[in-house]
Amino acid sequence: MDEHQSGDLVKELVLRLVPADSGGALRFAHRLLSSRLAPAVLPDEHALAESVKRRLAASGRPDDALAFADLHSKLSARSRPASLWPLLYLLDSLSPHRRGAAACLPDLPTAAPPRHAPRAPGTPAGGAALVSKDPDNIREIALREYTELVLDETEVSEATLVRDVLYACQGIDGRYVRYDKASDTYDLPAGVRVPGSTRTLVRKLCEVGWLFRKVRGFVSDNVSRLPSHAATEVGTVAQAFCSALQEELSDYYKLLAVLESYSLHPIPTPGSDSGVSGNYLSLRCLVVWLAEPAVKMRLMAVLVDGCRGLRGGGMAGAIHGHAQHGDPMVQDFMGRLLRRVCSPLFEMVRSWVLEGELEDVFGEFFIVGQPVKAESLWREGYLIQSDMLPSFISPVLAQRILRTGKSINFLRVCCDDNGWAEAATEAAAYVGTTTSRGGLGYGQIDALEALVVEAAKRIDQRLMDVIHKRYRFKDHCLAIKRYLLLGQGDFVQYLMDVVGPELSEPANRISSFHLAGLLETAIRASDAQYDDRDILDRIRVKMMDHGDGDRGWDVFSLEYDARVPLDTVFTASVMKMYLKIFNFLWKLKHVDHSLTGVWKTMKPNCIVSSPFYKEGTSIRAQFVSVLRKCQVLFNEMNHFVTNFQYYIMFEVLEVSWARFSEEMDAAKDLDDLLMGHDKYLTSIVEKSLLGERSLGILRNLFALFDIILQFRSHADRWFERIYELQLRGKSKLKTKSKETGSWLEGGRKAMIQLAGELFRKMGEDLDSIAKDYTASLDSFISQLPLQQHVDLKFLLFRLDFTEYYSRVSSNK
């Protein structure tokens, strides 16, 4: 066949294959046939056929792909032992896919023969030579020479290196490739003669084995500890992590088994027959096969290093941190791994939220329980371990999870209520989640949050109903306000009247049992008798610790017996705060009651009926002057006590109660109720000058109270002395007719002298008390503007609405 016939045949073939673009395809075919360049790929008939089939299927031509596979199979059966690779390569090169890439390149120059080879006869100097016209087989000779050169430089065959690399990928030392502990790597010994590029390629491939060794070591260390007592150090999350790693390693083992079967086929060398059948495995092929497993193994090794020393939610959070990746393959791998790892953690969340059970044998859950008394169950029984909180669960969601489980346990332990189970089942049904195991998993955070929100809403509503309806929380709060905060006026007045004489005695002489009887008397004498008996039975007398010189007024107090579950709100510290407020209010009531006693003694009808008021000008003037001083001082004290008591009872207690009552009705869970009650107590303490920032002004206030009580004590002694002098005068009048001489000679004059001395001493004592009172009051009023709470400004206005004390202070 000459060149003309060959050209006609090529033209006919091109027209049959590419009728639409025969001109460009024909030029490309002539350039390809006249080129002396060898193909850039190895002659692998099977791989090329698979490539053509995949391209046809990917372009939406599955029928053509099936037809091509059938034709290739029939043609291969007829042409054996010859290879169809040259024909397939030619057809693939002539396809539009290849020509589209080649069209972007300049025309290929005509390759000249090698310098050392003679030009073929009949070939023009500048013309193109056909590949088929190479009688000396120069290309084949060059390939054989190259093969011999490579074999001379290589001591170990490539098939042996492939087998050793596969061993290294399984963590096993091969004949040449071994693990070096000093350098912590797999490598060829320095004495083995291989090309540098081959040594570098072996090191790169053996990295997979080094990573496998690290991952397998982590799994083996954890699995080997499971049967022993050290299992507490592993935990269910770590076990799930090891199981997931083991599953990935199983897939890796399967791949290595396939590669080992491929490694049994001989590797075609340059210049050998291109018709080698079967899938062979070279080092470069191994790079392609291990590319994806290397990525996974490297990722598993990073996870293993990052999870050492971690457990539970901390381990799950560390693994989740590596899932934020842009590679779809990595995302799929991490998602599959995290679903296995987080399965125990999500089961703990489900069990806690729907059953209130902490199934945490190894301490892996971010909620930890500790043994406490029933009254401390809500506040201290369960806490969040921040180091066990995984990063895919937000702190807000974690707090809601904590409160939901706490509510279930509070209902079950403290309230003896089982209605939470129905509420939990309804919540799970509402969000479309099952209450059985395995209903939630990683990647379902939205479903988890919906379940937690719905369960918390229903269970908290159940808890609020039990607290308010069965245990009457608001009624008990109101009872504490009425009796411990002295809001029941008639009861307080009766109590003051009946216990006053008893409390005036030294504290060590007072019987608490006797005071308890007086308390019951006060209850029966006031409207308190109509309250619920369960509430009245909780009010008890408490005598505080006392020292020498203390009176009953100093140690008397009332306490309220708050039982389970109310003691969750009214804890020991809260009741101590109520006791502090009661002692303050009790002292204020004591001062007010004392001033009332002074007023009863100083009533105008008692003064006008006094014989000293009817005496001569001198003693009468002295008597009236002393009484005027006493009345003025009483009015000042009464003004202060009345306004201060109004401020405490109405602007502090009533306003705080109104706000607390609103918050109580609006509370959606027990935390809201506790917060509202804490704000209620804090408001009373701060407004009543009992806070830490008001210690200075509180000392001045107590000094004012002591001065008022001192005034009452002095007034009692003064008027008792006056009444004694009056009684002596009356007894003298009765004996006047029986005795000789006038009673003035021995009695009246002495009585007037005693009265004058008494009035003088009263005047001096009143001046001293008034001076101390004025100084303390000025100091108290001057400190009011410095207080933090805004309501104290209204107290200042009430006490000094005429600005009298301000002007007096400025004049000083």
PDB file of C-alpha atoms in Angstrom, residues 346-592:
ATOM      1  CA  PHE A 346     -27.406  12.229  72.394  1.00  0.00           C
ATOM      2  CA  GLU A 347     -28.836   9.232  74.209  1.00  0.00           C
ATOM      3  CA  MET A 348     -27.801  10.848  77.510  1.00  0.00           C
ATOM      4  CA  VAL A 349     -29.533  14.077  76.469  1.00  0.00           C
ATOM      5  CA  ARG A 350     -32.700  12.203  75.497  1.00  0.00           C
ATOM      6  CA  SER A 351     -32.769  10.258  78.749  1.00  0.00           C
ATOM      7  CA  TRP A 352     -32.209  13.411  80.813  1.00  0.00           C
ATOM      8  CA  VAL A 353     -34.757  15.585  79.016  1.00  0.00           C
ATOM      9  CA  LEU A 354     -37.573  13.020  78.809  1.00  0.00           C
ATOM     10  CA  GLU A 355     -36.911  10.855  81.879  1.00  0.00           C
ATOM     11  CA  GLY A 356     -34.741  12.925  84.202  1.00  0.00           C
ATOM     12  CA  GLU A 357     -32.193  10.107  84.394  1.00  0.00           C
ATOM     13  CA  LEU A 358     -28.427  10.621  84.334  1.00  0.00           C
ATOM     14  CA  GLU A 359     -27.114   7.524  82.535  1.00  0.00           C
ATOM     15  CA  ASP A 360     -23.518   8.627  82.880  1.00  0.00           C
ATOM     16  CA  VAL A 361     -21.448   5.820  84.365  1.00  0.00           C
ATOM     17  CA  PHE A 362     -18.131   7.218  83.144  1.00  0.00           C
ATOM     18  CA  GLY A 363     -18.690  10.912  83.859  1.00  0.00           C
ATOM     19  CA  GLU A 364     -18.919  11.978  80.200  1.00  0.00           C
ATOM     20  CA  PHE A 365     -22.123  14.055  80.219  1.00  0.00           C
ATOM     21  CA  PHE A 366     -21.987  17.840  80.509  1.00  0.00           C
ATOM     22  CA  ILE A 367     -24.514  17.649  83.371  1.00  0.00           C
ATOM     23  CA  VAL A 368     -23.280  16.191  86.652  1.00  0.00           C
ATOM     24  CA  GLY A 369     -25.343  15.306  89.705  1.00  0.00           C
ATOM     25  CA  GLN A 370     -24.179  15.387  93.312  1.00  0.00           C
ATOM     26  CA  PRO A 371     -25.782  14.119  96.510  1.00  0.00           C
ATOM     27  CA  VAL A 372     -27.564  16.935  98.365  1.00  0.00           C
ATOM     28  CA  LYS A 373     -30.538  17.371 100.631  1.00  0.00           C
ATOM     29  CA  ALA A 374     -33.977  17.791  99.118  1.00  0.00           C
ATOM     30  CA  GLU A 375     -34.032  21.521  99.888  1.00  0.00           C
ATOM     31  CA  SER A 376     -30.825  22.012  97.847  1.00  0.00           C
ATOM     32  CA  LEU A 377     -31.765  19.727  94.952  1.00  0.00           C
ATOM     33  CA  TRP A 378     -32.739  22.533  92.589  1.00  0.00           C
ATOM     34  CA  ARG A 379     -29.923  24.955  93.371  1.00  0.00           C
ATOM     35  CA  GLU A 380     -27.008  22.581  93.926  1.00  0.00           C
ATOM     36  CA  GLY A 381     -28.092  19.086  92.885  1.00  0.00           C
ATOM     37  CA  TYR A 382     -27.182  19.390  89.200  1.00  0.00           C
ATOM     38  CA  LEU A 383     -24.530  21.511  87.523  1.00  0.00           C
ATOM     39  CA  ILE A 384     -23.046  21.983  84.037  1.00  0.00           C
ATOM     40  CA  GLN A 385     -19.469  20.880  83.425  1.00  0.00           C
ATOM     41  CA  SER A 386     -18.199  23.384  80.903  1.00  0.00           C
ATOM     42  CA  ASP A 387     -15.286  21.149  79.880  1.00  0.00           C
ATOM     43  CA  MET A 388     -17.756  18.402  78.901  1.00  0.00           C
ATOM     44  CA  LEU A 389     -20.057  20.683  76.882  1.00  0.00           C
ATOM     45  CA  PRO A 390     -19.572  19.953  73.147  1.00  0.00           C
ATOM     46  CA  SER A 391     -19.238  22.969  70.892  1.00  0.00           C
ATOM     47  CA  PHE A 392     -22.278  22.034  68.775  1.00  0.00           C
ATOM     48  CA  ILE A 393     -24.567  22.557  71.808  1.00  0.00           C
ATOM     49  CA  SER A 394     -24.878  26.252  72.698  1.00  0.00           C
ATOM     50  CA  PRO A 395     -24.720  27.395  76.362  1.00  0.00           C
ATOM     51  CA  VAL A 396     -28.340  28.589  76.136  1.00  0.00           C
ATOM     52  CA  LEU A 397     -29.512  25.170  74.944  1.00  0.00           C
ATOM     53  CA  ALA A 398     -27.392  23.490  77.618  1.00  0.00           C
ATOM     54  CA  GLN A 399     -29.038  25.575  80.353  1.00  0.00           C
ATOM     55  CA  ARG A 400     -32.458  24.646  78.997  1.00  0.00           C
ATOM     56  CA  ILE A 401     -31.509  20.964  78.954  1.00  0.00           C
ATOM     57  CA  LEU A 402     -30.284  21.262  82.539  1.00  0.00           C
ATOM     58  CA  ARG A 403     -33.477  22.936  83.737  1.00  0.00           C
ATOM     59  CA  THR A 404     -35.736  20.396  82.014  1.00  0.00           C
ATOM     60  CA  GLY A 405     -34.124  17.440  83.734  1.00  0.00           C
ATOM     61  CA  LYS A 406     -33.992  19.306  87.038  1.00  0.00           C
ATOM     62  CA  SER A 407     -37.724  19.987  86.800  1.00  0.00           C
ATOM     63  CA  ILE A 408     -38.432  16.283  86.326  1.00  0.00           C
ATOM     64  CA  ASN A 409     -36.288  15.316  89.315  1.00  0.00           C
ATOM     65  CA  PHE A 410     -37.782  18.099  91.447  1.00  0.00           C
ATOM     66  CA  LEU A 411     -41.293  16.892  90.670  1.00  0.00           C
ATOM     67  CA  ARG A 412     -40.362  13.288  91.336  1.00  0.00           C
ATOM     68  CA  VAL A 413     -38.252  13.740  94.501  1.00  0.00           C
ATOM     69  CA  CYS A 414     -39.559  16.878  96.197  1.00  0.00           C
ATOM     70  CA  CYS A 415     -43.173  17.061  95.015  1.00  0.00           C
ATOM     71  CA  ASP A 416     -43.909  13.324  94.770  1.00  0.00           C
ATOM     72  CA  ASP A 417     -45.582  13.940  91.404  1.00  0.00           C
ATOM     73  CA  ASN A 418     -45.558  11.711  88.312  1.00  0.00           C
ATOM     74  CA  GLY A 419     -47.427  13.994  85.932  1.00  0.00           C
ATOM     75  CA  TRP A 420     -44.146  14.906  84.222  1.00  0.00           C
ATOM     76  CA  ALA A 421     -44.115  11.559  82.363  1.00  0.00           C
ATOM     77  CA  GLU A 422     -47.264  12.416  80.436  1.00  0.00           C
ATOM     78  CA  ALA A 423     -45.929  15.911  79.705  1.00  0.00           C
ATOM     79  CA  ALA A 424     -42.665  14.452  78.341  1.00  0.00           C
ATOM     80  CA  THR A 425     -44.520  11.988  76.115  1.00  0.00           C
ATOM     81  CA  GLU A 426     -46.741  14.763  74.745  1.00  0.00           C
ATOM     82  CA  ALA A 427     -43.695  16.916  74.031  1.00  0.00           C
ATOM     83  CA  ALA A 428     -41.970  14.113  72.099  1.00  0.00           C
ATOM     84  CA  ALA A 429     -45.140  13.405  70.112  1.00  0.00           C
ATOM     85  CA  TYR A 430     -45.622  17.106  69.355  1.00  0.00           C
ATOM     86  CA  VAL A 431     -42.203  17.505  67.722  1.00  0.00           C
ATOM     87  CA  GLY A 432     -42.442  14.127  65.981  1.00  0.00           C
ATOM     88  CA  THR A 433     -39.691  12.438  67.983  1.00  0.00           C
ATOM     89  CA  THR A 434     -39.810   9.063  69.666  1.00  0.00           C
ATOM     90  CA  THR A 435     -39.104   8.611  73.360  1.00  0.00           C
ATOM     91  CA  SER A 436     -37.170   5.388  72.671  1.00  0.00           C
ATOM     92  CA  ARG A 437     -33.430   5.097  72.202  1.00  0.00           C
ATOM     93  CA  GLY A 438     -31.808   6.240  68.992  1.00  0.00           C
ATOM     94  CA  GLY A 439     -34.359   8.895  68.157  1.00  0.00           C
ATOM     95  CA  LEU A 440     -31.767  11.679  67.890  1.00  0.00           C
ATOM     96  CA  GLY A 441     -28.254  11.915  66.529  1.00  0.00           C
ATOM     97  CA  TYR A 442     -25.526  14.208  65.269  1.00  0.00           C
ATOM     98  CA  GLY A 443     -26.683  16.650  62.627  1.00  0.00           C
ATOM     99  CA  GLN A 444     -30.153  16.916  64.204  1.00  0.00           C
ATOM    100  CA  ILE A 445     -29.461  19.887  66.485  1.00  0.00           C
ATOM    101  CA  ASP A 446     -32.615  21.655  65.306  1.00  0.00           C
ATOM    102  CA  ALA A 447     -34.717  18.604  66.190  1.00  0.00           C
ATOM    103  CA  LEU A 448     -32.955  18.348  69.551  1.00  0.00           C
ATOM    104  CA  GLU A 449     -33.587  22.005  70.326  1.00  0.00           C
ATOM    105  CA  ALA A 450     -37.250  21.694  69.323  1.00  0.00           C
ATOM    106  CA  LEU A 451     -37.643  18.675  71.614  1.00  0.00           C
ATOM    107  CA  VAL A 452     -35.923  20.419  74.529  1.00  0.00           C
ATOM    108  CA  VAL A 453     -37.970  23.608  74.122  1.00  0.00           C
ATOM    109  CA  GLU A 454     -41.262  21.752  73.968  1.00  0.00           C
ATOM    110  CA  ALA A 455     -40.408  19.397  76.836  1.00  0.00           C
ATOM    111  CA  ALA A 456     -39.203  22.296  78.991  1.00  0.00           C
ATOM    112  CA  LYS A 457     -42.387  24.256  78.338  1.00  0.00           C
ATOM    113  CA  ARG A 458     -44.711  21.394  79.260  1.00  0.00           C
ATOM    114  CA  ILE A 459     -42.747  20.093  82.237  1.00  0.00           C
ATOM    115  CA  ASP A 460     -42.177  23.585  83.665  1.00  0.00           C
ATOM    116  CA  GLN A 461     -45.890  24.278  83.323  1.00  0.00           C
ATOM    117  CA  ARG A 462     -46.586  21.098  85.272  1.00  0.00           C
ATOM    118  CA  LEU A 463     -44.135  22.171  87.964  1.00  0.00           C
ATOM    119  CA  MET A 464     -45.706  25.631  88.273  1.00  0.00           C
ATOM    120  CA  ASP A 465     -49.168  24.093  88.609  1.00  0.00           C
ATOM    121  CA  VAL A 466     -47.987  21.802  91.396  1.00  0.00           C
ATOM    122  CA  ILE A 467     -46.176  24.592  93.260  1.00  0.00           C
ATOM    123  CA  HIS A 468     -49.056  27.058  93.078  1.00  0.00           C
ATOM    124  CA  LYS A 469     -52.072  24.774  93.411  1.00  0.00           C
ATOM    125  CA  ARG A 470     -51.027  21.832  95.512  1.00  0.00           C
ATOM    126  CA  TYR A 471     -48.468  23.584  97.708  1.00  0.00           C
ATOM    127  CA  ARG A 472     -50.037  27.095  97.653  1.00  0.00           C
ATOM    128  CA  PHE A 473     -46.786  28.955  97.228  1.00  0.00           C
ATOM    129  CA  LYS A 474     -48.364  32.387  97.016  1.00  0.00           C
ATOM    130  CA  ASP A 475     -50.353  31.855 100.219  1.00  0.00           C
ATOM    131  CA  HIS A 476     -47.190  31.002 102.110  1.00  0.00           C
ATOM    132  CA  CYS A 477     -45.382  34.053 100.717  1.00  0.00           C
ATOM    133  CA  LEU A 478     -48.292  36.209 101.840  1.00  0.00           C
ATOM    134  CA  ALA A 479     -48.247  34.598 105.290  1.00  0.00           C
ATOM    135  CA  ILE A 480     -44.537  35.395 105.656  1.00  0.00           C
ATOM    136  CA  LYS A 481     -45.238  38.983 104.650  1.00  0.00           C
ATOM    137  CA  ARG A 482     -48.070  39.311 107.180  1.00  0.00           C
ATOM    138  CA  TYR A 483     -46.384  37.694 110.164  1.00  0.00           C
ATOM    139  CA  LEU A 484     -42.615  37.816 109.677  1.00  0.00           C
ATOM    140  CA  LEU A 485     -42.641  41.197 107.941  1.00  0.00           C
ATOM    141  CA  LEU A 486     -45.289  42.472 110.387  1.00  0.00           C
ATOM    142  CA  GLY A 487     -47.829  43.345 107.728  1.00  0.00           C
ATOM    143  CA  GLN A 488     -50.807  42.143 109.862  1.00  0.00           C
ATOM    144  CA  GLY A 489     -51.317  45.300 111.903  1.00  0.00           C
ATOM    145  CA  ASP A 490     -53.810  44.093 114.531  1.00  0.00           C
ATOM    146  CA  PHE A 491     -51.785  40.941 115.171  1.00  0.00           C
ATOM    147  CA  VAL A 492     -48.617  42.981 115.649  1.00  0.00           C
ATOM    148  CA  GLN A 493     -50.330  45.370 118.045  1.00  0.00           C
ATOM    149  CA  TYR A 494     -51.781  42.557 120.157  1.00  0.00           C
ATOM    150  CA  LEU A 495     -48.444  40.765 120.143  1.00  0.00           C
ATOM    151  CA  MET A 496     -46.652  43.917 121.325  1.00  0.00           C
ATOM    152  CA  ASP A 497     -49.156  44.383 124.120  1.00  0.00           C
ATOM    153  CA  VAL A 498     -49.030  40.836 125.438  1.00  0.00           C
ATOM    154  CA  VAL A 499     -45.298  40.146 125.119  1.00  0.00           C
ATOM    155  CA  GLY A 500     -44.110  43.669 125.994  1.00  0.00           C
ATOM    156  CA  PRO A 501     -43.952  43.168 129.778  1.00  0.00           C
ATOM    157  CA  GLU A 502     -42.333  39.768 129.360  1.00  0.00           C
ATOM    158  CA  LEU A 503     -39.700  41.046 126.923  1.00  0.00           C
ATOM    159  CA  SER A 504     -38.703  43.845 129.287  1.00  0.00           C
ATOM    160  CA  GLU A 505     -37.145  41.202 131.520  1.00  0.00           C
ATOM    161  CA  PRO A 506     -33.570  39.939 131.122  1.00  0.00           C
ATOM    162  CA  ALA A 507     -33.269  37.446 128.262  1.00  0.00           C
ATOM    163  CA  ASN A 508     -32.008  34.607 130.453  1.00  0.00           C
ATOM    164  CA  ARG A 509     -35.193  34.712 132.552  1.00  0.00           C
ATOM    165  CA  ILE A 510     -37.639  34.387 129.644  1.00  0.00           C
ATOM    166  CA  SER A 511     -39.240  31.084 128.729  1.00  0.00           C
ATOM    167  CA  SER A 512     -39.754  30.398 125.037  1.00  0.00           C
ATOM    168  CA  PHE A 513     -42.702  28.136 125.900  1.00  0.00           C
ATOM    169  CA  HIS A 514     -44.394  30.999 127.684  1.00  0.00           C
ATOM    170  CA  LEU A 515     -43.787  33.263 124.704  1.00  0.00           C
ATOM    171  CA  ALA A 516     -45.277  30.602 122.417  1.00  0.00           C
ATOM    172  CA  GLY A 517     -48.437  30.717 124.503  1.00  0.00           C
ATOM    173  CA  LEU A 518     -48.513  34.516 124.273  1.00  0.00           C
ATOM    174  CA  LEU A 519     -48.103  34.211 120.494  1.00  0.00           C
ATOM    175  CA  GLU A 520     -51.128  31.940 120.343  1.00  0.00           C
ATOM    176  CA  THR A 521     -53.041  34.477 122.477  1.00  0.00           C
ATOM    177  CA  ALA A 522     -52.200  37.265 120.026  1.00  0.00           C
ATOM    178  CA  ILE A 523     -53.338  35.090 117.107  1.00  0.00           C
ATOM    179  CA  ARG A 524     -56.666  34.323 118.779  1.00  0.00           C
ATOM    180  CA  ALA A 525     -57.229  37.987 119.651  1.00  0.00           C
ATOM    181  CA  SER A 526     -56.662  39.264 116.074  1.00  0.00           C
ATOM    182  CA  ASP A 527     -57.985  38.531 112.614  1.00  0.00           C
ATOM    183  CA  ALA A 528     -55.111  36.084 112.204  1.00  0.00           C
ATOM    184  CA  GLN A 529     -57.346  33.463 113.815  1.00  0.00           C
ATOM    185  CA  TYR A 530     -59.258  33.178 110.518  1.00  0.00           C
ATOM    186  CA  ASP A 531     -56.189  32.102 108.532  1.00  0.00           C
ATOM    187  CA  ASP A 532     -55.603  28.516 107.467  1.00  0.00           C
ATOM    188  CA  ARG A 533     -54.514  26.420 110.444  1.00  0.00           C
ATOM    189  CA  ASP A 534     -51.677  24.878 108.413  1.00  0.00           C
ATOM    190  CA  ILE A 535     -50.207  28.357 107.961  1.00  0.00           C
ATOM    191  CA  LEU A 536     -50.686  29.386 111.606  1.00  0.00           C
ATOM    192  CA  ASP A 537     -49.012  26.203 112.828  1.00  0.00           C
ATOM    193  CA  ARG A 538     -45.886  27.137 110.882  1.00  0.00           C
ATOM    194  CA  ILE A 539     -45.394  30.400 112.866  1.00  0.00           C
ATOM    195  CA  ARG A 540     -43.100  29.785 115.785  1.00  0.00           C
ATOM    196  CA  VAL A 541     -41.234  31.763 118.452  1.00  0.00           C
ATOM    197  CA  LYS A 542     -37.445  31.746 118.185  1.00  0.00           C
ATOM    198  CA  MET A 543     -35.093  33.029 120.871  1.00  0.00           C
ATOM    199  CA  MET A 544     -31.759  34.052 119.416  1.00  0.00           C
ATOM    200  CA  ASP A 545     -28.454  33.638 121.188  1.00  0.00           C
ATOM    201  CA  HIS A 546     -28.060  36.220 123.901  1.00  0.00           C
ATOM    202  CA  GLY A 547     -25.363  37.518 126.187  1.00  0.00           C
ATOM    203  CA  ASP A 548     -25.197  39.238 129.535  1.00  0.00           C
ATOM    204  CA  GLY A 549     -27.331  42.352 129.724  1.00  0.00           C
ATOM    205  CA  ASP A 550     -29.617  41.446 126.784  1.00  0.00           C
ATOM    206  CA  ARG A 551     -33.311  41.982 127.241  1.00  0.00           C
ATOM    207  CA  GLY A 552     -36.134  39.993 125.731  1.00  0.00           C
ATOM    208  CA  TRP A 553     -36.646  42.675 123.079  1.00  0.00           C
ATOM    209  CA  ASP A 554     -33.122  41.952 121.816  1.00  0.00           C
ATOM    210  CA  VAL A 555     -33.520  38.197 121.313  1.00  0.00           C
ATOM    211  CA  PHE A 556     -37.197  37.685 120.473  1.00  0.00           C
ATOM    212  CA  SER A 557     -38.085  36.747 116.892  1.00  0.00           C
ATOM    213  CA  LEU A 558     -40.583  34.784 114.841  1.00  0.00           C
ATOM    214  CA  GLU A 559     -39.770  32.099 112.286  1.00  0.00           C
ATOM    215  CA  TYR A 560     -41.783  30.324 109.572  1.00  0.00           C
ATOM    216  CA  ASP A 561     -41.490  26.581 109.023  1.00  0.00           C
ATOM    217  CA  ALA A 562     -41.126  26.136 105.244  1.00  0.00           C
ATOM    218  CA  ARG A 563     -41.239  22.437 104.395  1.00  0.00           C
ATOM    219  CA  VAL A 564     -40.427  20.475 101.255  1.00  0.00           C
ATOM    220  CA  PRO A 565     -40.748  21.583  98.467  1.00  0.00           C
ATOM    221  CA  LEU A 566     -41.168  25.193  99.649  1.00  0.00           C
ATOM    222  CA  ASP A 567     -37.776  25.096 101.356  1.00  0.00           C
ATOM    223  CA  THR A 568     -36.267  25.185  97.869  1.00  0.00           C
ATOM    224  CA  VAL A 569     -37.320  28.843  97.793  1.00  0.00           C
ATOM    225  CA  PHE A 570     -37.187  29.508 101.534  1.00  0.00           C
ATOM    226  CA  THR A 571     -33.730  28.100 102.138  1.00  0.00           C
ATOM    227  CA  ALA A 572     -31.768  28.538 105.355  1.00  0.00           C
ATOM    228  CA  SER A 573     -29.967  31.580 103.929  1.00  0.00           C
ATOM    229  CA  VAL A 574     -33.255  33.095 102.758  1.00  0.00           C
ATOM    230  CA  MET A 575     -34.866  32.569 106.159  1.00  0.00           C
ATOM    231  CA  LYS A 576     -31.806  34.140 107.752  1.00  0.00           C
ATOM    232  CA  MET A 577     -32.435  37.179 105.568  1.00  0.00           C
ATOM    233  CA  TYR A 578     -36.083  37.206 106.652  1.00  0.00           C
ATOM    234  CA  LEU A 579     -34.909  37.025 110.270  1.00  0.00           C
ATOM    235  CA  LYS A 580     -32.667  40.042 109.704  1.00  0.00           C
ATOM    236  CA  ILE A 581     -35.583  41.992 108.239  1.00  0.00           C
ATOM    237  CA  PHE A 582     -37.891  40.878 111.079  1.00  0.00           C
ATOM    238  CA  ASN A 583     -35.435  42.030 113.744  1.00  0.00           C
ATOM    239  CA  PHE A 584     -35.194  45.419 112.064  1.00  0.00           C
ATOM    240  CA  LEU A 585     -38.974  45.781 111.746  1.00  0.00           C
ATOM    241  CA  TRP A 586     -39.488  44.471 115.266  1.00  0.00           C
ATOM    242  CA  LYS A 587     -37.137  47.111 116.634  1.00  0.00           C
ATOM    243  CA  LEU A 588     -38.954  49.773 114.631  1.00  0.00           C
ATOM    244  CA  LYS A 589     -42.297  48.557 116.028  1.00  0.00           C
ATOM    245  CA  HIS A 590     -40.769  48.497 119.488  1.00  0.00           C
ATOM    246  CA  VAL A 591     -39.732  52.130 119.116  1.00  0.00           C
ATOM    247  CA  ASP A 592     -43.178  53.086 117.850  1.00  0.00           C
TER     248      ASP A 592
END
